[in-house]
mmCIF file of C-alpha atoms in Angstrom:
data_model
loop_
_atom_site.group_PDB
_atom_site.id
_atom_site.type_symbol
_atom_site.label_atom_id
_atom_site.label_comp_id
_atom_site.label_asym_id
_atom_site.label_seq_id
_atom_site.Cartn_x
_atom_site.Cartn_y
_atom_site.Cartn_z
ATOM 1 C CA MET W 16 6.575 17.564 9.382
ATOM 2 C CA ALA W 17 4.359 16.972 12.522
ATOM 3 C CA GLU W 18 5.571 17.847 16.096
ATOM 4 C CA GLY W 19 3.903 16.651 19.158
ATOM 5 C CA ARG W 20 3.034 19.848 21.466
ATOM 6 C CA GLU W 21 1.242 17.828 23.611
ATOM 7 C CA VAL W 22 1.532 14.520 25.474
ATOM 8 C CA GLN W 23 -0.250 11.911 23.498
ATOM 9 C CA TRP W 24 -1.625 8.774 25.078
ATOM 10 C CA VAL W 25 -1.775 6.084 22.277
ATOM 11 C CA GLU W 26 -3.683 2.727 22.489
ATOM 12 C CA VAL W 27 -2.012 -0.164 20.900
ATOM 13 C CA THR W 28 -4.495 -1.898 18.360
ATOM 14 C CA GLU W 29 -4.072 -5.035 16.932
ATOM 15 C CA GLY W 30 -2.319 -4.166 13.966
ATOM 16 C CA GLN W 31 0.660 -3.156 16.175
ATOM 17 C CA VAL W 32 0.750 -6.164 18.519
ATOM 18 C CA GLY W 33 4.174 -7.493 19.080
ATOM 19 C CA GLN W 34 5.985 -3.853 17.624
ATOM 20 C CA ARG W 35 8.919 -2.712 19.124
ATOM 21 C CA VAL W 36 8.631 0.372 20.934
ATOM 22 C CA ASP W 37 11.122 2.002 18.618
ATOM 23 C CA ASN W 38 9.587 1.266 15.572
ATOM 24 C CA PHE W 39 5.939 2.239 16.863
ATOM 25 C CA LEU W 40 7.154 5.533 17.566
ATOM 26 C CA MET W 41 9.029 5.944 14.038
ATOM 27 C CA THR W 42 5.339 5.627 12.412
ATOM 28 C CA ARG W 43 3.682 7.832 15.298
ATOM 29 C CA VAL W 44 6.042 10.896 15.088
ATOM 30 C CA LYS W 45 6.646 11.715 11.948
ATOM 31 C CA GLY W 46 10.019 13.076 11.074
ATOM 32 C CA ALA W 47 11.740 12.159 14.108
ATOM 33 C CA PRO W 48 15.268 10.665 13.672
ATOM 34 C CA ARG W 49 15.827 7.424 15.163
ATOM 35 C CA ALA W 50 18.412 8.879 17.411
ATOM 36 C CA LEU W 51 15.962 10.936 19.058
ATOM 37 C CA ILE W 52 13.547 7.818 19.439
ATOM 38 C CA TYR W 53 16.510 6.148 21.354
ATOM 39 C CA ARG W 54 17.025 9.267 23.510
ATOM 40 C CA ILE W 55 13.319 9.630 24.766
ATOM 41 C CA VAL W 56 13.114 6.161 25.332
ATOM 42 C CA ARG W 57 16.352 5.839 27.301
ATOM 43 C CA LYS W 58 15.081 8.928 29.583
ATOM 44 C CA GLY W 59 12.185 7.685 30.830
ATOM 45 C CA GLU W 60 9.894 10.290 28.449
ATOM 46 C CA VAL W 61 8.215 6.937 26.763
ATOM 47 C CA ARG W 62 6.002 5.426 29.307
ATOM 48 C CA VAL W 63 4.091 2.047 28.512
ATOM 49 C CA ASN W 64 0.963 1.529 30.903
ATOM 50 C CA LYS W 65 2.882 4.302 33.059
ATOM 51 C CA LYS W 66 6.049 2.242 33.182
ATOM 52 C CA ARG W 67 9.693 2.791 31.579
ATOM 53 C CA VAL W 68 10.328 0.687 28.717
ATOM 54 C CA LYS W 69 13.428 0.070 26.569
ATOM 55 C CA ALA W 70 13.622 0.397 22.846
ATOM 56 C CA ASP W 71 13.061 -3.265 22.050
ATOM 57 C CA THR W 72 10.047 -4.085 24.099
ATOM 58 C CA ARG W 73 7.569 -5.775 22.476
ATOM 59 C CA LEU W 74 4.175 -4.214 22.714
ATOM 60 C CA ALA W 75 0.941 -5.947 23.551
ATOM 61 C CA LEU W 76 -3.032 -5.509 22.608
ATOM 62 C CA GLY W 77 -4.719 -2.277 24.730
ATOM 63 C CA ASP W 78 -1.200 -1.069 25.925
ATOM 64 C CA VAL W 79 -1.213 2.537 26.487
ATOM 65 C CA VAL W 80 1.878 4.296 24.963
ATOM 66 C CA ARG W 81 3.078 7.774 26.642
ATOM 67 C CA ILE W 82 4.788 9.813 23.891
ATOM 68 C CA PRO W 83 6.001 12.997 25.173
ATOM 69 C CA PRO W 84 5.686 16.641 23.268
ATOM 70 C CA LEU W 85 8.516 16.889 20.648
ATOM 71 C CA LYS W 86 10.179 20.018 19.210
ATOM 72 C CA LEU W 87 12.976 18.718 16.579
ATOM 73 C CA ALA W 88 15.629 20.811 15.692
ATOM 74 C CA PRO W 89 16.178 22.002 11.986
ATOM 75 C CA ARG W 90 19.214 19.817 11.918
ATOM 76 C CA GLU W 91 18.113 16.339 13.517
ATOM 77 C CA ALA W 92 14.557 16.641 11.701
ATOM 78 C CA VAL W 93 13.872 13.865 9.179
ATOM 79 C CA ARG W 94 13.269 15.990 6.038
ATOM 80 C CA GLU W 95 9.699 16.274 4.533
ATOM 81 C CA VAL W 96 8.874 14.358 1.406
ATOM 82 C CA SER W 97 9.467 16.394 -1.468
ATOM 83 C CA ASP W 98 6.516 16.228 -4.146
ATOM 84 C CA SER W 99 8.841 14.695 -7.022
ATOM 85 C CA LEU W 100 9.914 11.591 -4.505
ATOM 86 C CA ARG W 101 6.273 11.394 -3.084
ATOM 87 C CA ASN W 102 5.349 10.771 -6.724
ATOM 88 C CA LEU W 103 8.131 8.797 -7.476
ATOM 89 C CA LEU W 104 7.162 6.378 -4.686
ATOM 90 C CA ALA W 105 3.705 6.197 -5.582
ATOM 91 C CA GLY W 106 4.392 5.325 -9.246
ATOM 92 C CA SER W 107 6.979 2.704 -7.816
ATOM 93 C CA VAL W 108 4.308 0.544 -6.224
ATOM 94 C CA LEU W 109 4.311 -3.138 -8.573
ATOM 95 C CA LEU W 110 1.674 -4.884 -6.484
ATOM 96 C CA GLU W 111 -0.242 -4.367 -3.346
ATOM 97 C CA GLY W 112 -2.140 -7.096 -1.017
ATOM 98 C CA ARG W 113 -4.093 -6.629 2.095
ATOM 99 C CA ASP W 114 -0.816 -6.391 4.546
ATOM 100 C CA TRP W 115 2.046 -6.269 2.332
ATOM 101 C CA LEU W 116 3.247 -4.283 -0.850
ATOM 102 C CA VAL W 117 6.102 -4.494 -3.423
ATOM 103 C CA LEU W 118 8.102 -1.493 -4.718
ATOM 104 C CA ASN W 119 10.358 -1.193 -7.795
ATOM 105 C CA LYS W 120 13.042 0.501 -5.198
ATOM 106 C CA PRO W 121 14.614 3.290 -7.334
ATOM 107 C CA SER W 122 18.370 3.239 -7.730
ATOM 108 C CA GLY W 123 20.151 5.808 -5.402
ATOM 109 C CA LEU W 124 17.676 5.876 -2.627
ATOM 110 C CA ALA W 125 18.545 4.346 0.867
ATOM 111 C CA VAL W 126 16.086 2.107 2.489
ATOM 112 C CA HIS W 127 16.703 3.740 5.761
ATOM 113 C CA GLY W 128 17.715 7.491 6.850
ATOM 114 C CA GLY W 129 21.070 7.836 8.786
ATOM 115 C CA SER W 130 24.651 8.400 8.448
ATOM 116 C CA GLY W 131 24.396 11.662 6.093
ATOM 117 C CA VAL W 132 20.963 10.555 4.743
ATOM 118 C CA LYS W 133 18.007 13.029 5.981
ATOM 119 C CA ILE W 134 15.551 10.481 4.324
ATOM 120 C CA GLY W 135 15.256 7.127 3.764
ATOM 121 C CA LEU W 136 12.900 5.066 1.569
ATOM 122 C CA ILE W 137 10.918 3.574 4.558
ATOM 123 C CA GLU W 138 10.902 7.221 6.366
ATOM 124 C CA ALA W 139 9.648 8.468 3.359
ATOM 125 C CA LEU W 140 6.826 6.021 2.499
ATOM 126 C CA ARG W 141 5.731 6.305 6.079
ATOM 127 C CA GLN W 142 5.021 9.727 5.152
ATOM 128 C CA VAL W 143 3.290 9.044 2.068
ATOM 129 C CA ARG W 144 1.063 6.437 3.438
ATOM 130 C CA GLU W 145 -0.312 7.933 6.107
ATOM 131 C CA ASP W 146 -3.199 5.560 6.105
ATOM 132 C CA LEU W 147 -1.246 2.722 7.404
ATOM 133 C CA ASP W 148 -0.682 2.274 11.286
ATOM 134 C CA PHE W 149 2.224 -0.561 10.634
ATOM 135 C CA LEU W 150 4.939 -0.166 7.556
ATOM 136 C CA GLU W 151 8.050 -2.129 7.777
ATOM 137 C CA LEU W 152 10.887 -3.550 5.477
ATOM 138 C CA VAL W 153 11.217 -7.403 5.132
ATOM 139 C CA HIS W 154 14.460 -7.389 3.679
ATOM 140 C CA ARG W 155 16.515 -4.783 2.573
ATOM 141 C CA LEU W 156 18.173 -3.429 -1.008
ATOM 142 C CA ASP W 157 21.861 -1.595 -1.228
ATOM 143 C CA ARG W 158 21.406 2.313 -1.708
ATOM 144 C CA ASP W 159 22.223 1.757 -5.600
ATOM 145 C CA THR W 160 20.464 -1.093 -6.248
ATOM 146 C CA SER W 161 16.837 -1.024 -7.889
ATOM 147 C CA GLY W 162 13.811 -3.563 -8.044
ATOM 148 C CA CYS W 163 11.564 -5.666 -6.073
ATOM 149 C CA LEU W 164 11.468 -4.381 -2.245
ATOM 150 C CA LEU W 165 9.313 -6.310 0.022
ATOM 151 C CA LEU W 166 7.455 -4.324 2.793
ATOM 152 C CA ALA W 167 4.627 -5.604 5.630
ATOM 153 C CA LYS W 168 1.618 -3.590 6.379
ATOM 154 C CA SER W 169 1.079 -5.558 9.799
ATOM 155 C CA ARG W 170 2.938 -7.117 12.668
ATOM 156 C CA PRO W 171 1.392 -10.883 11.737
ATOM 157 C CA ALA W 172 2.365 -10.351 8.029
ATOM 158 C CA LEU W 173 6.271 -8.876 9.142
ATOM 159 C CA LEU W 174 6.458 -12.084 11.233
ATOM 160 C CA SER W 175 4.929 -14.415 8.453
ATOM 161 C CA LEU W 176 7.382 -13.194 5.621
ATOM 162 C CA ASN W 177 10.365 -13.055 8.466
ATOM 163 C CA ASP W 178 9.607 -16.877 8.539
ATOM 164 C CA ALA W 179 9.846 -17.361 4.977
ATOM 165 C CA LEU W 180 12.630 -15.753 4.726
ATOM 166 C CA LYS W 181 14.507 -17.774 7.208
ATOM 167 C CA ARG W 182 12.658 -20.940 5.750
ATOM 168 C CA HIS W 183 14.098 -20.175 2.100
ATOM 169 C CA GLN W 184 10.723 -20.051 1.158
ATOM 170 C CA MET W 185 11.479 -16.840 -0.574
ATOM 171 C CA SER W 186 13.494 -16.471 -3.610
ATOM 172 C CA LYS W 187 15.121 -13.450 -5.451
ATOM 173 C CA GLN W 188 16.681 -13.101 -8.576
ATOM 174 C CA TYR W 189 18.873 -10.159 -9.693
ATOM 175 C CA LEU W 190 19.968 -8.961 -13.037
ATOM 176 C CA ALA W 191 23.691 -7.565 -13.037
ATOM 177 C CA LEU W 192 26.053 -6.611 -15.827
ATOM 178 C CA VAL W 193 29.890 -7.442 -15.210
ATOM 179 C CA ALA W 194 32.665 -7.034 -16.872
ATOM 180 C CA GLY W 195 34.346 -9.409 -19.050
ATOM 181 C CA ARG W 196 33.103 -12.969 -20.193
ATOM 182 C CA TRP W 197 31.377 -14.672 -17.345
ATOM 183 C CA PRO W 198 32.471 -18.508 -17.978
ATOM 184 C CA ALA W 199 29.322 -20.308 -18.479
ATOM 185 C CA ARG W 200 30.528 -23.355 -16.069
ATOM 186 C CA ARG W 201 30.754 -21.034 -13.346
ATOM 187 C CA ASP W 202 27.156 -21.278 -12.135
ATOM 188 C CA PHE W 203 27.804 -21.177 -8.126
ATOM 189 C CA VAL W 204 29.881 -19.173 -5.931
ATOM 190 C CA SER W 205 30.567 -20.015 -2.342
ATOM 191 C CA ALA W 206 33.254 -17.661 -0.357
ATOM 192 C CA ARG W 207 32.748 -16.629 3.470
ATOM 193 C CA LEU W 208 32.366 -12.576 3.668
ATOM 194 C CA ASP W 209 33.424 -10.652 6.351
ATOM 195 C CA ARG W 210 32.375 -6.900 7.054
ATOM 196 C CA PHE W 211 35.365 -4.743 7.934
ATOM 197 C CA ASP W 212 36.128 -0.814 8.198
ATOM 198 C CA ALA W 213 37.424 0.714 5.223
ATOM 199 C CA GLY W 214 38.263 3.845 6.790
ATOM 200 C CA ASN W 215 36.092 7.221 7.266
ATOM 201 C CA GLY W 216 33.427 5.129 8.913
ATOM 202 C CA GLU W 217 32.709 3.079 5.630
ATOM 203 C CA ARG W 218 31.834 -0.360 5.859
ATOM 204 C CA ARG W 219 32.823 -2.797 3.481
ATOM 205 C CA VAL W 220 32.906 -6.621 2.760
ATOM 206 C CA ARG W 221 35.772 -8.878 1.792
ATOM 207 C CA VAL W 222 36.263 -12.738 1.131
ATOM 208 C CA ASP W 223 37.706 -14.376 4.249
ATOM 209 C CA SER W 224 38.153 -17.453 5.514
ATOM 210 C CA GLY W 225 36.793 -16.480 8.960
ATOM 211 C CA GLY W 226 34.091 -14.966 7.625
ATOM 212 C CA LYS W 227 29.904 -15.781 7.384
ATOM 213 C CA VAL W 228 29.128 -18.502 4.884
ATOM 214 C CA ALA W 229 27.713 -17.115 1.756
ATOM 215 C CA ARG W 230 26.721 -18.792 -1.325
ATOM 216 C CA THR W 231 25.450 -17.182 -4.871
ATOM 217 C CA ARG W 232 24.162 -18.921 -8.020
ATOM 218 C CA PHE W 233 24.768 -17.301 -11.105
ATOM 219 C CA ALA W 234 23.692 -18.046 -15.013
ATOM 220 C CA VAL W 235 24.557 -15.894 -18.064
ATOM 221 C CA ARG W 236 21.693 -14.476 -19.849
ATOM 222 C CA GLU W 237 23.487 -12.506 -22.489
ATOM 223 C CA ALA W 238 27.180 -11.682 -23.759
ATOM 224 C CA PHE W 239 28.490 -9.045 -25.218
ATOM 225 C CA ALA W 240 32.123 -7.945 -26.317
ATOM 226 C CA ARG W 241 33.244 -6.880 -22.612
ATOM 227 C CA ALA W 242 30.620 -7.519 -20.445
ATOM 228 C CA THR W 243 28.141 -10.175 -19.787
ATOM 229 C CA LEU W 244 24.447 -9.882 -18.550
ATOM 230 C CA ILE W 245 24.284 -12.592 -15.702
ATOM 231 C CA GLU W 246 21.174 -13.599 -13.126
ATOM 232 C CA ALA W 247 22.612 -13.748 -9.553
ATOM 233 C CA GLU W 248 20.281 -15.662 -6.984
ATOM 234 C CA PRO W 249 21.731 -15.456 -3.373
ATOM 235 C CA ILE W 250 21.287 -18.641 -1.067
ATOM 236 C CA THR W 251 22.451 -16.607 1.844
ATOM 237 C CA GLY W 252 21.440 -12.772 2.424
ATOM 238 C CA ARG W 253 24.957 -11.130 3.099
ATOM 239 C CA THR W 254 25.457 -7.604 2.958
ATOM 240 C CA HIS W 255 26.768 -6.764 -0.797
ATOM 241 C CA GLN W 256 26.948 -10.440 -1.315
ATOM 242 C CA ILE W 257 26.715 -10.459 -5.026
ATOM 243 C CA ARG W 258 28.809 -7.712 -5.697
ATOM 244 C CA VAL W 259 31.863 -9.310 -3.863
ATOM 245 C CA HIS W 260 30.853 -12.659 -4.970
ATOM 246 C CA ALA W 261 31.494 -11.458 -8.446
ATOM 247 C CA ALA W 262 34.518 -9.369 -8.045
ATOM 248 C CA HIS W 263 36.007 -12.417 -6.188
ATOM 249 C CA ALA W 264 35.215 -14.140 -9.562
ATOM 250 C CA GLY W 265 37.265 -11.921 -11.575
ATOM 251 C CA HIS W 266 34.033 -9.934 -12.954
ATOM 252 C CA PRO W 267 32.867 -7.164 -11.023
ATOM 253 C CA LEU W 268 29.556 -5.523 -11.589
ATOM 254 C CA LEU W 269 29.890 -2.475 -13.942
ATOM 255 C CA GLY W 270 29.143 0.998 -11.884
ATOM 256 C CA ASP W 271 30.641 -0.554 -8.682
ATOM 257 C CA ASP W 272 32.119 2.386 -6.831
ATOM 258 C CA LYS W 273 32.953 -0.217 -3.909
ATOM 259 C CA TYR W 274 34.126 -3.528 -5.456
ATOM 260 C CA GLY W 275 34.768 -2.242 -9.303
ATOM 261 C CA THR W 276 38.003 -1.910 -11.022
ATOM 262 C CA ARG W 277 39.308 0.940 -13.503
ATOM 263 C CA GLU W 278 38.685 -1.498 -16.468
ATOM 264 C CA GLY W 279 35.243 -2.024 -15.367
ATOM 265 C CA GLY W 280 34.835 1.567 -15.021
ATOM 266 C CA ARG W 281 35.912 2.127 -18.658
ATOM 267 C CA ILE W 282 33.623 -0.102 -19.901
ATOM 268 C CA ALA W 283 30.631 1.556 -17.859
ATOM 269 C CA ALA W 284 31.909 4.782 -19.308
ATOM 270 C CA GLN W 285 31.832 3.403 -22.934
ATOM 271 C CA LEU W 286 28.287 2.029 -22.255
ATOM 272 C CA GLY W 287 26.695 5.306 -20.393
ATOM 273 C CA LEU W 288 26.047 3.686 -17.349
ATOM 274 C CA SER W 289 26.381 5.913 -14.372
ATOM 275 C CA ARG W 290 25.040 3.485 -11.474
ATOM 276 C CA LEU W 291 25.632 0.274 -10.474
ATOM 277 C CA PHE W 292 23.705 -2.320 -12.516
ATOM 278 C CA LEU W 293 22.266 -4.182 -9.921
ATOM 279 C CA HIS W 294 18.590 -5.047 -10.405
ATOM 280 C CA ALA W 295 16.097 -7.197 -8.008
ATOM 281 C CA ALA W 296 14.034 -8.291 -11.345
ATOM 282 C CA SER W 297 11.970 -10.934 -9.542
ATOM 283 C CA LEU W 298 10.541 -11.862 -5.847
ATOM 284 C CA THR W 299 8.750 -14.783 -5.183
ATOM 285 C CA PHE W 300 7.212 -15.336 -1.461
ATOM 286 C CA PRO W 301 4.293 -17.081 0.248
ATOM 287 C CA GLU W 302 1.576 -14.545 0.695
ATOM 288 C CA PRO W 303 1.157 -14.607 4.236
ATOM 289 C CA THR W 304 -2.686 -15.395 4.664
ATOM 290 C CA SER W 305 -3.123 -17.935 2.220
ATOM 291 C CA GLY W 306 0.664 -19.292 1.833
ATOM 292 C CA LYS W 307 -0.007 -19.682 -2.058
ATOM 293 C CA PRO W 308 2.982 -18.029 -3.833
ATOM 294 C CA VAL W 309 3.283 -14.755 -5.331
ATOM 295 C CA LYS W 310 5.337 -14.247 -8.052
ATOM 296 C CA ILE W 311 6.530 -10.309 -8.898
ATOM 297 C CA ARG W 312 8.947 -9.008 -11.557
ATOM 298 C CA ALA W 313 10.352 -5.109 -11.872
ATOM 299 C CA PRO W 314 11.222 -4.018 -15.186
ATOM 300 C CA LEU W 315 14.600 -2.694 -15.665
ATOM 301 C CA GLY W 316 13.875 0.768 -16.794
ATOM 302 C CA ASP W 317 14.765 3.107 -19.296
ATOM 303 C CA THR W 318 18.426 3.649 -18.251
ATOM 304 C CA LEU W 319 19.250 0.016 -17.917
ATOM 305 C CA ASP W 320 17.513 -1.000 -20.892
ATOM 306 C CA GLY W 321 19.825 1.643 -22.941
ATOM 307 C CA VAL W 322 22.926 0.398 -21.337
ATOM 308 C CA LEU W 323 21.967 -2.950 -22.582
ATOM 309 C CA ALA W 324 21.038 -1.619 -26.241
ATOM 310 C CA ARG W 325 24.175 0.175 -26.411
ATOM 311 C CA ALA W 326 26.010 -3.420 -25.371
ATOM 312 C CA ARG W 327 24.439 -4.724 -28.205
ATOM 313 C CA ASP W 328 25.210 -2.516 -30.538
ATOM 314 C CA ALA W 329 29.377 -2.725 -29.535
ATOM 315 C CA ARG W 330 28.725 -6.488 -30.625
#
């Protein structure tokens, strides 16, 4: 882990224009947790052009950022990337452009550190890709979800891709294995979703008439004896949307420890499934510079392919 022992003065380059101060510092101070970044900004130890700033201050070309010397306590330091995680991330790149890249995110890896997670995908990738001055998530995936994850390598690309997301010019298709026989006629679920505190600091989502609008398209891909492989396309981007909508329809995702059922747990065990069966199988987005559509697919991998093979054998 790199720790600063002297004050650094860093000039903002073209690729960092418009970046927030907190995100700028996260890429410059390797191993620093976000809580520490906020603390040194709040105390005025971070200056831009010799003036105090807030964490959400946007940087301009030529700004000079003062970064104080930091000595991180072992308990607050972000863990160094292990060789196994480094190799896993390096082998997970599906496609990379000049100012973006798409990973096949592994299941079980949170996209951000925090809440007991010492290191997340974005923190680890910033250590692995030290050649990049800028690296930000365009969207997120749940910790236990695998598949296509898009990241921007420049501020202009991030703004362009975020705009495409808001304008519904980006599409994401997921594959999920659900309990029971999903009816072929059920191709759309629209139910408002609300986040709530489930206790012990855990946040969950439920269907609630007072929640936010959420819509998901569903299509049957393959039916098995006690489960169905479905394709899900979220029209809106709410937290846990596919998982909650599928459970609301009476067919929870297999391997879902938040919204699943005991029966679903028994089916998952019979199929040898030990993780959430939710995979971001494909992603389509306009290339930030040319505007041409880019479509990328992420293979299911041996674990989920093996589950489907056992489901077919059980028919």
